[in-house]
mmCIF file of C-alpha atoms in Angstrom:
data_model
loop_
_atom_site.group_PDB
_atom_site.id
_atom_site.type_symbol
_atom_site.label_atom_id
_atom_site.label_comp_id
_atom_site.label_asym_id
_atom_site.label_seq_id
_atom_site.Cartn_x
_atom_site.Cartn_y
_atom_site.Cartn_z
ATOM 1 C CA UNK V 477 13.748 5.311 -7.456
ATOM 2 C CA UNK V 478 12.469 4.535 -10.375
ATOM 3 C CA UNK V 479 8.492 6.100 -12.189
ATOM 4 C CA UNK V 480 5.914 4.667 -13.997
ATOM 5 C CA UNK V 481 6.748 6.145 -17.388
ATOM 6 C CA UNK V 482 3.949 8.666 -18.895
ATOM 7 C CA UNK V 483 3.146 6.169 -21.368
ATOM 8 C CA UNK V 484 1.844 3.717 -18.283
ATOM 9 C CA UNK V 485 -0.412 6.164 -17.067
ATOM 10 C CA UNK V 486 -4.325 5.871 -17.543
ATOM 11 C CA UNK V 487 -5.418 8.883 -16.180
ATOM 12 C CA UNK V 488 -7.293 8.419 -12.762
ATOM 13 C CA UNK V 489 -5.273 9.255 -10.072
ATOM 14 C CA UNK V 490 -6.514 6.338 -7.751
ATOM 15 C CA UNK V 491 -5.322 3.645 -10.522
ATOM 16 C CA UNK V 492 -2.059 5.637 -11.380
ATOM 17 C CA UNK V 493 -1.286 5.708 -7.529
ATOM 18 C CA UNK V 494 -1.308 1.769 -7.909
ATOM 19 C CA UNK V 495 0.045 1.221 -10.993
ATOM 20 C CA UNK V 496 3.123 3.599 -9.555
ATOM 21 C CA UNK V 497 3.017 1.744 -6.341
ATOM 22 C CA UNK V 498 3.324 -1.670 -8.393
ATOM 23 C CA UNK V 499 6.062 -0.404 -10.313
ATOM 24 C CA UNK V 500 8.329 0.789 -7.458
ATOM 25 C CA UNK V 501 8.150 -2.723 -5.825
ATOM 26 C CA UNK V 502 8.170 -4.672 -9.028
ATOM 27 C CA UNK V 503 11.416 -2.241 -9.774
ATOM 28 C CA UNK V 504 13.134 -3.222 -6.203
ATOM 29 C CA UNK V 505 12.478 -6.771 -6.672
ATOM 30 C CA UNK V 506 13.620 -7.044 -10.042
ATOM 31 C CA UNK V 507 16.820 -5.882 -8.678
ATOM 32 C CA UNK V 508 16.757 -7.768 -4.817
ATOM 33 C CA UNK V 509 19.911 -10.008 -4.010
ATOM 34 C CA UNK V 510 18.966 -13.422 -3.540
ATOM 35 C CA UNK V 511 18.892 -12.901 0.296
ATOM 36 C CA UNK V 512 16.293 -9.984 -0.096
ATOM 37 C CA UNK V 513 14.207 -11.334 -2.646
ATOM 38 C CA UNK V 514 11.588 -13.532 -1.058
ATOM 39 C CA UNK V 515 10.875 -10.553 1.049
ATOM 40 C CA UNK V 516 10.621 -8.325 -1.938
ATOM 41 C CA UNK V 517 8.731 -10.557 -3.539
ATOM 42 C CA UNK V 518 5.919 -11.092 -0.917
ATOM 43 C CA UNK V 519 5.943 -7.279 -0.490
ATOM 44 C CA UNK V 520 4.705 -7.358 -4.656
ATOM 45 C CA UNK V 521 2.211 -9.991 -3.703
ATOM 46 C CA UNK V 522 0.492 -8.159 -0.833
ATOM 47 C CA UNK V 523 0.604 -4.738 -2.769
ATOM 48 C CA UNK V 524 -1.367 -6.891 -5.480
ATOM 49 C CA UNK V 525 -3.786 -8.475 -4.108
ATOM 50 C CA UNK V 526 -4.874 -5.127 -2.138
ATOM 51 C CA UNK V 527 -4.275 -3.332 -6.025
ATOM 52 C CA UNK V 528 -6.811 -5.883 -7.378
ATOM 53 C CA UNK V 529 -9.011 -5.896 -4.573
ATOM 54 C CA UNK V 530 -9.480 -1.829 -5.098
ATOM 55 C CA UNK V 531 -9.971 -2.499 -9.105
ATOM 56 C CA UNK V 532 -12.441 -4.604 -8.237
ATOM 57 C CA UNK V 533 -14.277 -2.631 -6.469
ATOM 58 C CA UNK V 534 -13.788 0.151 -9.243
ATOM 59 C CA UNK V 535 -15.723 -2.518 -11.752
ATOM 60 C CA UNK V 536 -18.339 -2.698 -9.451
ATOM 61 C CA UNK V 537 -19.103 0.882 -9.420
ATOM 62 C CA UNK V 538 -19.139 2.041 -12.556
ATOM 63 C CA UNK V 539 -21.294 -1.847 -13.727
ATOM 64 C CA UNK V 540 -17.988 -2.452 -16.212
ATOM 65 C CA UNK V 541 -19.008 -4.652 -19.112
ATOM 66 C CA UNK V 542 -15.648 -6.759 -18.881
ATOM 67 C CA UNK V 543 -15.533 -7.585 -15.039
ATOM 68 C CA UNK V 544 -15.374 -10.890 -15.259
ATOM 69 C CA UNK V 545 -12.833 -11.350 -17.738
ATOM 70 C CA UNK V 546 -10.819 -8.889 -15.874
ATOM 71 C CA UNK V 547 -10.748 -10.508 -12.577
ATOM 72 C CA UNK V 548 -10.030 -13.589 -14.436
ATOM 73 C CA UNK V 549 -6.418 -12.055 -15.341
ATOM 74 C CA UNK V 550 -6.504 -10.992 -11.871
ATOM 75 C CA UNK V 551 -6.592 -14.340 -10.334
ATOM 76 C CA UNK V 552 -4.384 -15.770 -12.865
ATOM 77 C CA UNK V 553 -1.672 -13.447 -12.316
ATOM 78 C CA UNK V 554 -1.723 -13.708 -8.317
ATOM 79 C CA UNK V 555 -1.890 -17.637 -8.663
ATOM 80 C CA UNK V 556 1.251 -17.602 -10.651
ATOM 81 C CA UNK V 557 2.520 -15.138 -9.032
ATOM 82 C CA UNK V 558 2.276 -17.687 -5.851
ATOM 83 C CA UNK V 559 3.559 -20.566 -7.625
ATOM 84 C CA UNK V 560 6.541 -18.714 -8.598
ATOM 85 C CA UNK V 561 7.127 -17.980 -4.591
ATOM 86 C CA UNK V 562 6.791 -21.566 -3.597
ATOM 87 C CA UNK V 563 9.415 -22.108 -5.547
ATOM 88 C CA UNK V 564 11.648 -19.736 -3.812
ATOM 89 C CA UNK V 565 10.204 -20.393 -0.822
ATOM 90 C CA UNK V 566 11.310 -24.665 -1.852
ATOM 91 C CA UNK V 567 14.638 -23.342 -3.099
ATOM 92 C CA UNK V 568 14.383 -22.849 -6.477
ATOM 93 C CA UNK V 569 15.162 -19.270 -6.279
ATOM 94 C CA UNK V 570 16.035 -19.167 -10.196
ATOM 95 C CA UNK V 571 12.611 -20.244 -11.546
ATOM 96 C CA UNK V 572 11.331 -17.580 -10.020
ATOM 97 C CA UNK V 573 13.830 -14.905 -10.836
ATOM 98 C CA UNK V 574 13.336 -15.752 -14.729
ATOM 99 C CA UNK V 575 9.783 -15.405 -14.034
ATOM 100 C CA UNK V 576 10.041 -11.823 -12.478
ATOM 101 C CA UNK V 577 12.460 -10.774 -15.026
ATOM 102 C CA UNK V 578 10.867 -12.099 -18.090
ATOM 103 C CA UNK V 579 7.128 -12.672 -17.649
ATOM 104 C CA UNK V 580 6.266 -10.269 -14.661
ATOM 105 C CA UNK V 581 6.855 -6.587 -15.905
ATOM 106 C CA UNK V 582 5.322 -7.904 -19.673
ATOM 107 C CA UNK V 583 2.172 -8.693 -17.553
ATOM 108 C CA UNK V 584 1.952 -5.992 -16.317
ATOM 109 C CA UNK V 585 2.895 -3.606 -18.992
ATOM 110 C CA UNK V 586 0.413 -5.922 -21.553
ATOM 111 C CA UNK V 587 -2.558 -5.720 -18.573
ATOM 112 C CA UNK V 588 -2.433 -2.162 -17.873
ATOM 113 C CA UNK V 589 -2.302 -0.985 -21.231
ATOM 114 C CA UNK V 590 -5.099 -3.165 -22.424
ATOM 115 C CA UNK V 591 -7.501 -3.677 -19.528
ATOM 116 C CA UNK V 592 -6.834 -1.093 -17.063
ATOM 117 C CA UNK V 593 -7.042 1.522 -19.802
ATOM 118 C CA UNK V 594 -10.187 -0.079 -20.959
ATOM 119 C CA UNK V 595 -11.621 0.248 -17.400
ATOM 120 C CA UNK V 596 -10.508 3.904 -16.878
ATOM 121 C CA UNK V 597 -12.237 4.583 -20.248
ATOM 122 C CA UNK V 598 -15.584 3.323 -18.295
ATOM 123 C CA UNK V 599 -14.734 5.512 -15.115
ATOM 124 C CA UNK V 600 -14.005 8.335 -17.173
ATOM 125 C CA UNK V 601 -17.389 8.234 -19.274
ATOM 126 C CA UNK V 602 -19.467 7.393 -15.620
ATOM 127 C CA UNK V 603 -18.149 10.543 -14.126
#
């Protein structure tokens, strides 16, 4: 089972948690046989939309300057993230798998480091 790497942590426990949380399913669907990855992959959907829907809430707590902007990448990354299943879900199992492998984990790595650090900045200064 595989960690979110030091590096990847923003430290506040409640984000870590999710980031960690993220990473463990993103991990196990990055490596899911074809047979298990549609349920792998809804399992990363679910987790994410509940992972945003707690981030948001963060924002709205601490009155964070770049909410809007950040829920923007939010609802960018679960719409692709949704195209990307239709397409398993219509057969095109490979679109998708690209997608996970190359674009997913970059995403996530590129949003946490630059916007979720940025927002546990805020919390940290609000406390």
């Amino acid at each position: 089972m595989s960690h979110l790497p030091e590096a990847l942590k923003v430290g506040i426990d409640t984000i870590d948690q999710r980031h960690e949380e993220f990473y463990v399913l993103y991990n196990t669907l990055k490596n899911a046989t074809d047979s298990d990855f549609l349920e792998a992959f809804n399992a990363v959907i679910l987790h994410t939309q509940g992972h945003f829907a707690e981030e948001e809430a963060d924002m709205e707590r601490v009155v964070y300057p770049n909410k809007s902007e950040h829920k923007q990448e939010h609802q960018k990354a679960l719409d692709e993230m949704n195209y990307f299943r239709e397409k398993v879900v219509s057969g095109k199992l490979v679109f998708a798998k690209v997608y996970v492998k190359d674009r997913l984990g970059d995403w996530f790595r590129n949003h946490l480091l630059n916007m979720d650090s940025d927002l546990a900045r805020v919390i940290t200064l609000s406390r």
